[in-house]
Amino acid sequence: MATAYDMIVIGAGPGGYVAAIRGAQLGLKVAIVEREHMGGICLNWGCIPTKAMLRSAEVFHLMHRAKEFGLKADGLGYDLDAVVKRSRDVAKQLNAGVGHLLKKNKVTALMGDATLSTLNSVKVTTDKGLEELTAPNIVLATGARARELPGLEADGDLVWTYKHALVPPRMPKNLLVIGSGAIGIEFASFYNTLGAKTTVVEVMDRILPVEDAEISGFAKKQFEKQGMTIREKAMVKQLDRGKGTVTAHIEQGGKVTKETFDTVISAVGIVGNTEGLGLEALGVKVEKTHVVTDAHCRTGVAGLYAIGDLAGAPWLAHKASHEGVMVAELIAGGDPHAVEPGSIAGCTYCQPQVASVGLTEAQAKEQGYDVKVGRFPFIGNGKAIALGEPEGMVKTVFDAKTGALLGAHMVGAEVTELIQGYVVGRQLETTEEDLMQTVFPHPTLSEMMHESVLDAWGRAIHF
């Protein structure tokens, strides 16, 4: 006999488990099904463990700069196995935390593979057998996985995906990273900092292609100063795998060159996990491996929702979580606001960090806005200089007619924390006047946010 619920969530990543908890808070009887790890890719193989590894790289980088701060550090080195163990331990701790939160909120959690047998019915294959659940509302939160291009498939030895890069069998000496989005650049930054000779190949005309062009250009210069080789408007056409080496055929400017590496990381995007769910039989529309939804994550099939990476860009954990909350509130009878993609920040935790929200300068102009643009460099900020982090920039884009904040873009130390100030500003529909009248504490990096706004109107004080 099937067990009845008010809401069933398939997938326990940052979208799914948050949806389940919020639904339970609202009085719904909720079940969640996960086939691999509570917390999903983000917590176990993405956001969290990569940040733990990048933190190790950051500390190692600072150790080499000890003399700048009047300190001494001799015999510097690292233990890659210990770095990886710390990263895995962090993920393990948070994985257990998700299980605790689900139990605390009385969510029924099942480990197994889920299939939608009929519109309101889910069959779950567990290690104990088959269980059937029913609910009038089902939330798909199955996430995504690494895209693999023909001929560039990962093997875990010479060619890695992000999963292999998180538990590396060795330290690369000569590394090729294919793709310069957030995943590619973060791994390039990590391994380059630890000493790998690192080359990044990007098919677009610039690295970090979703970022403002000025920010991308600044970041590129910093990466090159750190010893990275950046190849833009280039494509890896073929990988010849040998004993301990990979020869990459790289096309750039109409010419193909061959370069040899000992390790390749492929970071060329993601594909949605739509297979095996029974979506086709229910009439769910899937485009380019992602489920098509409206602004409230409805699939067009009654009672069926899709959230997070499965439902398309932006592929961000915090977007998935807020969609989960929105859908749970909708199911519980509420009238929540749709999640606005233009007010969701993107963060890349390389060195230097990159963060942004809203429209780039080019996008704003393409949409017909008359813009005012402000900039402020880290070198003009007292806290940045005191921290020994004078390389960076804050850029703001405003509608010249209304003063509305259209976008904000940053590169430099701790900008992944600073960006939230502008996110709140956009959410509250702030104008340049509101930001100009806001008092920012001194000495802080956040003062640059104020100065960038002032600069857009020719009123910057410290530069």
Short mmCIF file of C-alpha atoms in Angstrom, two decimals:
data_model
loop_
_atom_site.label_atom_id
_atom_site.label_comp_id
_atom_site.label_asym_id
_atom_site.label_seq_id
_atom_site.Cartn_x
_atom_site.Cartn_y
_atom_site.Cartn_z
CA MET A 1 0.00 0.00 0.00
CA ALA A 2 1.27 3.45 -0.92
CA THR A 3 2.09 5.99 1.79
CA ALA A 4 0.33 9.32 1.26
CA TYR A 5 1.99 12.72 1.66
CA ASP A 6 1.12 16.32 0.88
CA MET A 7 4.43 16.90 -0.92
CA ILE A 8 7.18 14.65 -2.23
CA VAL A 9 10.58 16.08 -3.10
CA ILE A 10 12.93 14.16 -5.40
CA GLY A 11 16.52 15.19 -4.75
CA ALA A 12 18.03 16.43 -1.47
CA GLY A 13 20.42 19.09 -2.71
CA PRO A 14 20.22 22.76 -1.69
CA GLY A 15 16.93 23.11 -3.54
CA GLY A 16 15.28 19.88 -2.47
CA TYR A 17 16.09 19.68 1.21
CA VAL A 18 15.22 23.36 1.71
CA ALA A 19 11.88 22.84 -0.06
CA ALA A 20 11.15 19.85 2.17
CA ILE A 21 11.99 21.70 5.37
CA ARG A 22 9.95 24.77 4.42
CA GLY A 23 7.01 22.57 3.47
CA ALA A 24 7.17 20.83 6.84
CA GLN A 25 7.35 24.19 8.63
CA LEU A 26 4.11 25.13 6.88
CA GLY A 27 2.35 22.02 8.20
CA LEU A 28 2.66 19.78 5.15
CA LYS A 29 3.39 16.07 5.42
CA VAL A 30 6.61 15.80 3.41
CA ALA A 31 8.82 13.02 2.06
CA ILE A 32 12.16 13.49 0.33
CA VAL A 33 14.03 10.97 -1.82
CA GLU A 34 17.79 11.11 -2.46
CA ARG A 35 19.79 8.55 -4.44
CA GLU A 36 23.35 9.50 -3.42
CA HIS A 37 24.16 12.10 -0.75
CA MET A 38 22.06 14.29 1.51
CA GLY A 39 22.99 17.85 0.55
CA GLY A 40 23.44 16.97 -3.11
CA ILE A 41 26.35 17.93 -5.34
CA CYS A 42 26.75 21.41 -3.81
CA LEU A 43 27.42 20.23 -0.29
CA ASN A 44 29.26 17.01 -1.12
CA TRP A 45 31.04 17.63 -4.43
CA GLY A 46 30.65 21.30 -5.26
CA CYS A 47 30.25 24.57 -3.39
CA ILE A 48 31.42 23.50 0.05
CA PRO A 49 34.39 21.13 -0.49
CA THR A 50 35.83 23.38 -3.22
CA LYS A 51 35.75 26.35 -0.84
CA ALA A 52 37.53 24.29 1.80
CA MET A 53 40.29 23.45 -0.70
CA LEU A 54 40.49 27.03 -1.94
CA ARG A 55 40.86 28.21 1.65
CA SER A 56 43.90 25.95 2.01
CA ALA A 57 45.34 27.44 -1.18
CA GLU A 58 44.66 30.97 0.10
CA VAL A 59 46.48 30.29 3.38
CA PHE A 60 49.39 28.74 1.45
CA HIS A 61 49.53 31.84 -0.76
CA LEU A 62 49.60 34.10 2.30
CA MET A 63 52.33 32.02 3.89
CA HIS A 64 54.57 32.85 0.95
CA ARG A 65 53.86 36.54 1.55
CA ALA A 66 54.82 36.39 5.24
CA LYS A 67 57.77 38.77 4.79
CA GLU A 68 55.41 41.52 3.54
CA PHE A 69 53.68 41.44 6.93
CA GLY A 70 56.85 41.42 9.00
CA LEU A 71 56.62 37.69 9.62
CA LYS A 72 58.89 34.72 9.04
CA ALA A 73 57.86 31.40 7.57
CA ASP A 74 60.46 28.83 6.58
CA GLY A 75 60.26 25.41 4.99
CA LEU A 76 56.89 26.07 3.39
CA GLY A 77 55.05 23.13 1.91
CA TYR A 78 51.74 21.32 1.81
CA ASP A 79 50.29 17.85 2.19
CA LEU A 80 47.76 17.38 -0.62
CA ASP A 81 46.21 14.35 1.05
CA ALA A 82 45.64 16.38 4.22
CA VAL A 83 44.15 19.26 2.21
CA VAL A 84 41.73 16.85 0.55
CA LYS A 85 40.91 15.14 3.86
CA ARG A 86 39.99 18.47 5.46
CA SER A 87 37.75 19.23 2.49
CA ARG A 88 36.02 15.85 2.70
CA ASP A 89 35.60 16.16 6.48
CA VAL A 90 33.88 19.53 6.03
CA ALA A 91 31.50 18.01 3.48
CA LYS A 92 30.85 15.00 5.75
CA GLN A 93 29.99 17.25 8.69
CA LEU A 94 27.47 19.25 6.67
CA ASN A 95 26.02 16.11 5.08
CA ALA A 96 25.19 14.83 8.56
CA GLY A 97 23.74 18.24 9.39
CA VAL A 98 21.22 18.01 6.53
CA GLY A 99 20.03 14.64 7.80
CA HIS A 100 19.60 16.12 11.28
CA LEU A 101 17.59 19.08 9.96
CA LEU A 102 15.24 16.83 8.01
CA LYS A 103 14.67 14.64 11.06
CA LYS A 104 14.17 17.69 13.28
CA ASN A 105 11.46 18.96 10.94
CA LYS A 106 9.79 15.53 10.74
CA VAL A 107 10.50 15.06 7.04
CA THR A 108 10.49 11.41 5.93
CA ALA A 109 13.80 10.80 4.16
CA LEU A 110 14.39 7.84 1.85
CA MET A 111 17.61 6.84 0.10
CA GLY A 112 16.94 5.35 -3.32
CA ASP A 113 16.08 5.91 -6.98
CA ALA A 114 12.76 7.61 -7.67
CA THR A 115 10.48 7.27 -10.70
CA LEU A 116 7.17 8.99 -11.34
CA SER A 117 4.98 6.01 -12.15
CA THR A 118 1.86 8.17 -12.57
CA LEU A 119 1.09 11.84 -12.07
CA ASN A 120 0.81 11.72 -8.29
CA SER A 121 2.74 8.56 -7.57
CA VAL A 122 6.45 7.99 -6.95
CA LYS A 123 8.11 4.60 -6.83
CA VAL A 124 11.35 4.44 -4.85
CA THR A 125 13.82 1.61 -5.22
CA THR A 126 15.76 1.34 -1.96
CA ASP A 127 18.21 -1.25 -0.65
CA LYS A 128 15.23 -2.79 1.15
CA GLY A 129 13.01 -3.06 -1.90
CA LEU A 130 10.32 -1.01 -3.61
CA GLU A 131 8.27 1.64 -1.85
CA GLU A 132 5.39 3.61 -3.31
CA LEU A 133 4.54 7.15 -2.25
CA THR A 134 1.67 9.36 -3.33
CA ALA A 135 1.14 13.11 -3.13
CA PRO A 136 -0.82 15.78 -5.01
CA ASN A 137 2.37 17.84 -5.25
CA ILE A 138 5.76 16.61 -6.41
CA VAL A 139 8.91 18.74 -6.57
CA LEU A 140 11.71 17.68 -8.91
CA ALA A 141 15.10 18.78 -7.55
CA THR A 142 17.43 16.24 -9.16
CA GLY A 143 20.13 18.75 -10.09
CA ALA A 144 22.74 18.35 -12.81
CA ARG A 145 26.07 16.72 -13.60
CA ALA A 146 29.18 17.62 -15.56
CA ARG A 147 28.82 17.87 -19.32
CA GLU A 148 31.24 15.66 -21.23
CA LEU A 149 32.16 16.41 -24.82
CA PRO A 150 32.91 13.63 -27.33
CA GLY A 151 36.60 12.78 -27.27
CA LEU A 152 37.16 14.75 -24.06
CA GLU A 153 35.48 12.32 -21.69
CA ALA A 154 36.92 12.00 -18.20
CA ASP A 155 38.70 8.82 -17.15
CA GLY A 156 39.66 9.79 -13.59
CA ASP A 157 43.34 9.33 -14.33
CA LEU A 158 44.54 11.76 -16.98
CA VAL A 159 41.26 13.61 -17.60
CA TRP A 160 39.20 14.77 -14.63
CA THR A 161 35.77 16.21 -13.92
CA TYR A 162 35.20 18.36 -10.85
CA LYS A 163 34.66 15.20 -8.77
CA HIS A 164 38.07 13.81 -9.67
CA ALA A 165 39.66 17.22 -9.05
CA LEU A 166 38.26 17.20 -5.50
CA VAL A 167 39.89 13.87 -4.66
CA PRO A 168 42.96 13.97 -6.93
CA PRO A 169 45.07 10.83 -7.33
CA ARG A 170 48.15 13.08 -7.57
CA MET A 171 49.26 16.70 -7.73
CA PRO A 172 49.32 17.86 -11.38
CA LYS A 173 52.58 19.31 -12.66
CA ASN A 174 51.34 20.57 -16.02
CA LEU A 175 47.59 21.17 -15.97
CA LEU A 176 45.11 22.02 -18.71
CA VAL A 177 41.72 23.37 -17.67
CA ILE A 178 39.07 23.35 -20.40
CA GLY A 179 36.49 26.05 -19.68
CA SER A 180 36.79 29.25 -17.67
CA GLY A 181 33.46 29.49 -15.92
CA ALA A 182 33.32 29.45 -12.13
CA ILE A 183 34.20 25.74 -11.83
CA GLY A 184 37.11 25.84 -14.24
CA ILE A 185 38.64 29.03 -12.86
CA GLU A 186 38.31 27.90 -9.23
CA PHE A 187 40.20 24.67 -9.91
CA ALA A 188 42.74 26.51 -12.06
CA SER A 189 43.30 28.93 -9.18
CA PHE A 190 43.63 26.15 -6.61
CA TYR A 191 46.14 24.02 -8.49
CA ASN A 192 48.08 27.01 -9.84
CA THR A 193 48.52 28.33 -6.29
CA LEU A 194 49.88 24.96 -5.18
CA GLY A 195 52.45 25.03 -7.96
CA ALA A 196 50.97 23.39 -11.04
CA LYS A 197 51.88 24.98 -14.36
CA THR A 198 48.33 25.86 -15.42
CA THR A 199 46.82 26.62 -18.82
CA VAL A 200 43.18 27.66 -19.24
CA VAL A 201 41.45 27.32 -22.62
CA GLU A 202 38.21 29.23 -23.19
CA VAL A 203 36.13 29.01 -26.39
CA MET A 204 34.60 32.47 -25.88
CA ASP A 205 36.46 35.72 -26.49
CA ARG A 206 37.24 36.17 -22.78
CA ILE A 207 37.50 34.17 -19.58
CA LEU A 208 34.64 34.31 -17.07
CA PRO A 209 32.36 35.14 -20.02
CA VAL A 210 29.21 35.78 -17.97
CA GLU A 211 30.94 38.57 -16.04
CA ASP A 212 31.27 42.23 -17.01
CA ALA A 213 34.01 42.51 -19.64
CA GLU A 214 36.02 44.97 -17.55
CA ILE A 215 36.01 42.61 -14.57
CA SER A 216 36.99 39.64 -16.76
CA GLY A 217 39.91 41.63 -18.18
CA PHE A 218 41.12 42.64 -14.72
CA ALA A 219 40.89 39.06 -13.45
CA LYS A 220 42.79 37.76 -16.48
CA LYS A 221 45.71 40.10 -15.77
CA GLN A 222 45.86 38.93 -12.17
CA PHE A 223 45.79 35.26 -13.17
CA GLU A 224 48.59 35.85 -15.67
CA LYS A 225 50.64 37.62 -12.97
CA GLN A 226 50.26 34.42 -10.93
CA GLY A 227 51.74 32.41 -13.78
CA MET A 228 48.65 31.07 -15.53
CA THR A 229 48.52 30.82 -19.31
CA ILE A 230 45.14 32.04 -20.61
CA ARG A 231 44.05 31.11 -24.13
CA GLU A 232 40.82 32.76 -25.27
CA LYS A 233 38.85 32.13 -28.46
CA ALA A 234 40.42 28.69 -28.42
CA MET A 235 39.05 25.15 -28.50
CA VAL A 236 40.39 21.75 -27.51
CA LYS A 237 39.59 19.60 -30.52
CA GLN A 238 41.15 16.31 -29.43
CA LEU A 239 42.96 14.62 -26.55
CA ASP A 240 45.56 11.93 -27.27
CA ARG A 241 46.11 9.91 -24.10
CA GLY A 242 49.44 8.29 -23.53
CA LYS A 243 51.29 6.83 -20.57
CA GLY A 244 51.15 9.57 -17.95
CA THR A 245 50.58 12.32 -20.52
CA VAL A 246 47.82 13.87 -22.59
CA THR A 247 48.46 15.68 -25.87
CA ALA A 248 45.82 18.34 -26.50
CA HIS A 249 45.05 19.58 -30.00
CA ILE A 250 44.18 23.24 -29.42
CA GLU A 251 42.66 25.33 -32.21
CA GLN A 252 43.18 29.08 -31.95
CA GLY A 253 43.19 31.72 -34.68
CA GLY A 254 42.66 29.12 -37.38
CA LYS A 255 45.72 27.09 -36.36
CA VAL A 256 45.92 23.84 -34.41
CA THR A 257 48.84 23.31 -32.05
CA LYS A 258 49.70 20.27 -29.96
CA GLU A 259 50.58 20.71 -26.29
CA THR A 260 51.38 18.04 -23.72
CA PHE A 261 50.00 17.96 -20.17
CA ASP A 262 49.94 15.41 -17.39
CA THR A 263 46.40 16.30 -16.29
CA VAL A 264 43.29 17.79 -17.88
CA ILE A 265 40.25 19.13 -16.03
CA SER A 266 37.13 19.39 -18.17
CA ALA A 267 34.75 22.13 -16.97
CA VAL A 268 32.56 22.74 -20.01
CA GLY A 269 29.15 23.08 -18.39
CA ILE A 270 26.46 20.85 -16.97
CA VAL A 271 23.49 18.77 -18.07
CA GLY A 272 20.28 18.28 -16.12
CA ASN A 273 19.50 14.94 -14.45
CA THR A 274 16.24 14.23 -16.27
CA GLU A 275 16.76 10.56 -17.10
CA GLY A 276 14.86 7.73 -15.43
CA LEU A 277 12.23 9.93 -13.81
CA GLY A 278 9.40 9.09 -16.19
CA LEU A 279 8.98 12.69 -17.32
CA GLU A 280 8.26 11.91 -20.98
CA ALA A 281 5.20 9.81 -20.17
CA LEU A 282 3.77 12.66 -18.08
CA GLY A 283 4.23 15.22 -20.86
CA VAL A 284 6.89 17.27 -19.10
CA LYS A 285 8.71 19.55 -21.55
CA VAL A 286 12.52 19.21 -21.53
CA GLU A 287 14.80 21.48 -23.55
CA LYS A 288 18.58 21.04 -23.70
CA THR A 289 18.43 18.61 -20.76
CA HIS A 290 16.56 21.06 -18.50
CA VAL A 291 12.91 21.00 -17.48
CA VAL A 292 10.94 23.97 -18.80
CA THR A 293 9.07 25.88 -16.09
CA ASP A 294 7.29 29.17 -15.53
CA ALA A 295 8.47 31.85 -13.09
CA HIS A 296 7.01 29.87 -10.17
CA CYS A 297 8.75 26.62 -11.22
CA ARG A 298 5.52 24.99 -12.47
CA THR A 299 6.13 22.49 -15.25
CA GLY A 300 2.73 22.83 -16.88
CA VAL A 301 1.74 19.41 -15.51
CA ALA A 302 -0.64 19.84 -12.59
CA GLY A 303 1.04 19.45 -9.21
CA LEU A 304 4.51 18.95 -10.68
CA TYR A 305 7.32 21.46 -10.08
CA ALA A 306 11.01 21.62 -11.01
CA ILE A 307 13.61 23.70 -9.16
CA GLY A 308 17.34 24.38 -9.12
CA ASP A 309 19.85 23.26 -11.76
CA LEU A 310 17.28 20.90 -13.27
CA ALA A 311 15.16 23.93 -14.20
CA GLY A 312 17.99 25.87 -15.87
CA ALA A 313 20.18 28.89 -15.34
CA PRO A 314 21.47 30.48 -13.26
CA TRP A 315 23.01 27.28 -11.91
CA LEU A 316 23.48 28.44 -8.35
CA ALA A 317 22.74 26.75 -5.03
CA HIS A 318 21.19 29.87 -3.49
CA LYS A 319 18.83 30.20 -6.46
CA ALA A 320 17.75 26.58 -5.95
CA SER A 321 17.14 27.12 -2.23
CA HIS A 322 14.92 30.15 -2.77
CA GLU A 323 13.00 28.36 -5.49
CA GLY A 324 12.47 25.53 -3.00
CA VAL A 325 11.04 27.93 -0.43
CA MET A 326 8.85 29.61 -3.06
CA VAL A 327 7.41 26.30 -4.30
CA ALA A 328 6.74 25.01 -0.77
CA GLU A 329 4.88 28.21 0.08
CA LEU A 330 2.91 27.98 -3.16
CA ILE A 331 1.91 24.39 -2.41
CA ALA A 332 0.88 25.40 1.12
CA GLY A 333 -1.55 27.96 -0.30
CA GLY A 334 0.61 31.07 -0.19
CA ASP A 335 1.25 33.67 -2.88
CA PRO A 336 5.05 34.03 -2.90
CA HIS A 337 6.96 36.35 -5.20
CA ALA A 338 8.74 34.66 -8.07
CA VAL A 339 12.50 34.41 -7.73
CA GLU A 340 14.06 37.16 -9.86
CA PRO A 341 17.19 35.88 -11.64
CA GLY A 342 18.50 39.43 -12.11
CA SER A 343 18.77 39.87 -8.35
CA ILE A 344 20.75 36.69 -7.72
CA ALA A 345 24.47 37.17 -7.17
CA GLY A 346 27.10 35.02 -8.81
CA CYS A 347 30.35 34.36 -6.92
CA THR A 348 33.63 32.82 -8.03
CA TYR A 349 36.13 31.98 -5.28
CA CYS A 350 39.38 32.22 -7.20
CA GLN A 351 42.27 34.57 -6.34
CA PRO A 352 41.21 37.33 -6.72
CA GLN A 353 37.55 36.64 -6.04
CA VAL A 354 34.87 37.72 -8.52
CA ALA A 355 31.25 38.59 -7.73
CA SER A 356 28.38 40.23 -9.55
CA VAL A 357 24.64 40.88 -9.61
CA GLY A 358 22.32 42.30 -12.25
CA LEU A 359 23.19 43.65 -15.68
CA THR A 360 26.69 44.15 -17.01
CA GLU A 361 27.46 47.52 -18.58
CA ALA A 362 27.14 45.99 -22.08
CA GLN A 363 23.83 44.28 -21.25
CA ALA A 364 22.38 47.51 -19.85
CA LYS A 365 23.29 49.40 -23.01
CA GLU A 366 21.93 46.60 -25.21
CA GLN A 367 18.61 46.88 -23.36
CA GLY A 368 18.44 50.56 -24.19
CA TYR A 369 19.39 52.11 -20.87
CA ASP A 370 21.22 55.41 -20.68
CA VAL A 371 23.76 54.37 -18.08
CA LYS A 372 25.98 55.97 -15.50
CA VAL A 373 28.93 53.82 -14.47
CA GLY A 374 31.00 54.17 -11.32
CA ARG A 375 34.30 52.51 -10.47
CA PHE A 376 36.52 52.45 -7.44
CA PRO A 377 39.89 50.65 -7.13
CA PHE A 378 41.06 48.71 -4.10
CA ILE A 379 44.25 50.80 -4.08
CA GLY A 380 42.16 53.77 -2.91
CA ASN A 381 40.80 51.93 0.13
CA GLY A 382 42.62 52.02 3.48
CA LYS A 383 41.41 48.61 4.66
CA ALA A 384 42.48 46.96 1.38
CA ILE A 385 45.97 48.44 1.70
CA ALA A 386 46.21 47.41 5.37
CA LEU A 387 45.21 43.86 4.39
CA GLY A 388 47.86 43.79 1.69
CA GLU A 389 45.14 43.41 -0.96
CA PRO A 390 45.39 46.54 -3.15
CA GLU A 391 44.48 44.78 -6.42
CA GLY A 392 40.79 44.94 -7.24
CA MET A 393 37.86 47.03 -8.38
CA VAL A 394 34.21 47.73 -7.64
CA LYS A 395 32.01 48.73 -10.57
CA THR A 396 28.40 49.89 -10.47
CA VAL A 397 25.94 50.45 -13.32
CA PHE A 398 22.94 52.77 -12.92
CA ASP A 399 20.01 53.94 -15.00
CA ALA A 400 20.93 57.59 -15.58
CA LYS A 401 17.26 58.63 -15.73
CA THR A 402 15.89 56.96 -12.59
CA GLY A 403 19.02 56.25 -10.56
CA ALA A 404 18.05 52.57 -10.32
CA LEU A 405 20.93 50.18 -9.59
CA LEU A 406 21.09 47.99 -12.70
CA GLY A 407 24.15 45.95 -11.83
CA ALA A 408 27.25 45.67 -9.67
CA HIS A 409 30.49 43.89 -10.46
CA MET A 410 33.56 43.27 -8.31
CA VAL A 411 36.97 41.65 -8.42
CA GLY A 412 39.29 41.49 -5.42
CA ALA A 413 39.61 40.26 -1.85
CA GLU A 414 36.36 39.23 -0.13
CA VAL A 415 34.07 40.54 -2.86
CA THR A 416 31.95 37.39 -2.55
CA GLU A 417 30.92 38.77 0.85
CA LEU A 418 30.61 42.40 -0.25
CA ILE A 419 28.26 41.71 -3.17
CA GLN A 420 25.32 40.99 -0.86
CA GLY A 421 25.08 44.69 -0.04
CA TYR A 422 24.17 45.44 -3.63
CA VAL A 423 21.88 42.38 -3.77
CA VAL A 424 19.86 43.83 -0.88
CA GLY A 425 19.89 47.18 -2.64
CA ARG A 426 18.40 45.69 -5.80
CA GLN A 427 15.82 43.73 -3.82
CA LEU A 428 14.69 46.94 -2.11
CA GLU A 429 14.72 48.80 -5.47
CA THR A 430 17.24 51.28 -4.15
CA THR A 431 18.44 54.31 -6.10
CA GLU A 432 21.80 56.03 -6.23
CA GLU A 433 20.53 58.61 -3.73
CA ASP A 434 19.69 55.92 -1.17
CA LEU A 435 23.17 54.45 -1.50
CA MET A 436 24.88 57.84 -1.37
CA GLN A 437 23.08 58.67 1.87
CA THR A 438 24.00 55.34 3.48
CA VAL A 439 26.83 55.54 6.03
CA PHE A 440 29.43 52.82 5.52
CA PRO A 441 31.72 51.92 8.47
CA HIS A 442 35.40 52.80 8.38
CA PRO A 443 37.83 51.21 7.83
CA THR A 444 36.13 48.52 5.74
CA LEU A 445 36.29 47.18 2.23
CA SER A 446 32.59 48.06 1.94
CA GLU A 447 33.49 51.75 1.71
CA MET A 448 34.48 51.03 -1.89
CA MET A 449 30.86 50.20 -2.62
CA HIS A 450 29.91 53.71 -1.49
CA GLU A 451 32.71 55.33 -3.46
CA SER A 452 31.78 53.46 -6.65
CA VAL A 453 28.25 54.83 -6.42
CA LEU A 454 29.58 58.34 -5.82
CA ASP A 455 31.92 57.97 -8.79
CA ALA A 456 29.01 57.27 -11.14
CA TRP A 457 27.88 60.84 -10.45
CA GLY A 458 31.36 62.35 -10.35
CA ARG A 459 31.41 62.63 -6.56
CA ALA A 460 34.05 60.08 -5.47
CA ILE A 461 36.08 61.38 -2.53
CA HIS A 462 39.10 59.11 -2.24
CA PHE A 463 40.14 58.63 -5.85
#
